[in-house]
Amino acid sequence: MAAVGAHRPGPLKQQNKAHKGGKHSGSSQRRAGGRVPVKAQPRRRLRDLNRVDRRHQALQLRRQRKEAVLAEKRSLGSRDGPPHLVVVVVLHSRAATHDTLRLLQSHDSALVRVDEGRAGGFALLCTRLKQRWRFVPAQAGDLHAVLDLAKVADSLLFLLDPVDGWDSAGEHCLSCLFAQGLPSYALAVPGGTDLPPKKRIDARKKLSKSIEKRFPEAKLFPLNTEQESSLLLRHLSSQKQRHLAFRDRRSHLLAHAAEFVPSQDSELVGTLKVSGFVRGQTLNVNSLVHIVGHGDFQVSQVDAPPDPFSLNPHVVKGQKRSQDMEVQDDSGNGADEMEEDVKVLMKADPSKQESLQSEVVPDPMEGEQTWPTEEELQEAEDSLKANRRVVKVPKGTSKYQAAWIVDDGEEGSEKDDDDDAEDDDMDDDLMEEAVSQEGESSEEEAGEEESETMTVSECLRDDQYDEKMEEDEQMLERYKQERMDEMFPDEVDTPRDVPARVRFQKYRGLKSFRTSPWDPKENLPRDYARIFQFQDFSRTRKNLFRQIEKEETEGASVGWYVTLHVCNVPVSVMESFKEGKPLILFSLLPHEQKMSVLNFLVRRHPGNSEPVRAKEELIFHCGFRRFRASPLFSQHTSADKHKLERFLRPDAALVVTVYAPITFPPASVLLFKQRSNGMHDLIATGSLLSVDPDRIVIKRLVLSGHPFKIFTKTAVVRYMFFNREDVMWFKPVELRTKWGRRGHIKEPLGTHGHMKCHFDGQLKSQDTVLLNLYKRVFPKWTYDPHVPEPVPWVRSESALPEREVEME
């Protein structure tokens, strides 16, 4: 029995925390007693692997990757894979191409098949090594051909001069190839045996030093004997293959033979039968194909003709006979015999075939199909009552006639609106306001010079010289505009003849360029109704690439020799192939034929210093496409709004925005500018950033004024506006100065544009008052898939006399 007077604890008794022993793994395993939970957790089980199991797992993954790389290397050039495609690129005018190809053809135990499609091309079949190569020489001076062949080549073979290495044209070609993406390559030096032995060693040392800058890990291969050619072939077949991401995810094909069958309606359009080896990915007959330089097309049928470069000696004669018949387009009997051996692999399914639709056809009546509500009708009636005016009319005038009588003030405002529309179109030609006076004076001076020259000069050389002087004057004007934009960024002069509130009515003021909101769907142009847009572009891209890697596509596998029947192809494609230009086909991923807004991140090429203004026509090499467009330049920032740049800056990376077909990154991009003589200059290089029509590019205009009278924190500013109404119109916009002061307009003074402004500190007399205005801009729809052929690059022959002196 407990005592009556026992002690009981009060509310202030110390209470210790209970021991939490069930959170670490040891106690939970002991408490579980070997029981297994009902729901399995595979992700957690992977994390709970012990150290030995993790080591085994990493070893297995490493072996799988190594086996995949070895299988890819073994399949290239083997019986089951496509021939090893080697593109021969000459980097100097003195490098001997024909002697090099003749040495490569003289390989022992190898069978040579001359490629009828391209001049100088041939296939090398070595049954002893079970390897086959196809050598395609790139046409010297044709930059488009070199870039197109490098997109599909397994290896590039650069031919160098033993003394100088490469000339100016070779340097330009290397710059473009490095910017586009370089596959595996090898450096060969043919010739040099005519030099004395001592000078030969010095020339090789000098060449090795110059090569280290461009190719730090490359090895030079002399190419003068058959033994050296066999060493070069062994190096080409055993070197590590470099991957270009934009071609590995798409099936591509270099045409070995082609045949054009005109349609019944017109001889200018027909079916093009292209034969070649499938590379990259499996080719699906229902997907679209892009012929580089010509456009997108549909495929109706895929055939399987005999392999012309087979390593099996038992069928060489039959294959050679069928190959000769492919080349002879005019012989009807040969075509009939060839069709007997051709098997049809697959035909296109109209229900699964991709459409060629590239643009949305906008409905002009869309958004106008709804009937107004009662609230909207009441608002419209109230606005009409508010807008009623009193007009003096002649006696006896009806209400209908009085409605057409316009006051003088209204007539002027309508005229100003029309002028503003014209001025806003002219405003797209950047910086014209800032240098208008200088431009007029320079045009007057140029006109005087032309008139004097026409009266005095009578020979053709003077006329040609005057044409060059006109180009120099235009270039000088561009340099002046670029200089003015650097010294006074975005500053324009307020017009005297047009009110500022009318001239800049499409602009707005922002409290903060970084944080102020701007709706990306506001006031879109009519061209935005023609483009396609993704709800989430990055997610679509990830799902598409994951599907390519995991799922198997039905179609022609990699390494098969097939014939594609491409529909509705113009006859110009066949004519260019007959001229010796490469015919390259790329299969398109879903949506890649549709138009959208593409953004490229580029940087100015250091070898080009001429000014490039926004909205100038440039030539784009984007992945496997090339086209012409007039882009916008904008800053590359992480904000939601991006400031427009009027010129391509040499010291910063910029974003280039154009209307173009959708392309899934990664893809390299090269920007060229065409000279007046037809040559293409490389001005910028970069990569595809995104496909995003909602990227907001903001154009900024800066109106400047001068402080006339300065008080403590108040100043009278003039020369920013020239009438009282403009001051009242722009009163809500915040002011700033070049020396960091901020303020606002208090009230206008007089009728000539003077205004009283209040700032957060006292101004200096040499300071300048600025007012920022902003407007969203959009690119122009100038997309053109047809790019003119460039004039061959002028080669420098400065090293030629030195070599002649040394030989003497």
Coordinates of N, CA and C in Angstrom, one line a residue, residues 3 19 158 252 285 292 374 399 430 682 708 733:
A3 N 2.2 5.1 0.4 CA 2.1 6.0 1.5 C 1.2 7.2 1.1
H19 N 15.1 8.2 -27.3 CA 16.2 7.8 -28.2 C 15.6 7.4 -29.6
F158 N 43.6 15.8 -96.3 CA 44.1 17.1 -96.6 C 45.5 17.0 -97.4
H252 N 21.7 9.6 -94.0 CA 22.2 10.4 -95.1 C 22.8 9.5 -96.1
V285 N 11.1 5.0 -95.6 CA 10.5 5.5 -96.9 C 9.5 6.6 -96.6
V292 N 20.6 18.6 -100.3 CA 21.3 19.8 -99.9 C 21.4 20.8 -101.0
E374 N -23.7 42.1 -74.6 CA -24.4 43.4 -74.3 C -23.5 44.4 -73.6
K399 N -27.7 65.2 -91.3 CA -26.7 64.5 -90.4 C -25.7 63.6 -91.1
L430 N 18.4 51.0 -89.7 CA 18.9 51.5 -88.4 C 19.8 52.6 -88.5
L682 N 33.3 34.7 -94.8 CA 32.9 34.1 -93.5 C 32.9 35.2 -92.4
F708 N 19.5 73.4 -69.5 CA 19.7 74.8 -69.8 C 19.9 75.7 -68.5
V733 N 7.2 59.0 -68.5 CA 8.4 58.2 -68.7 C 9.6 58.8 -67.8

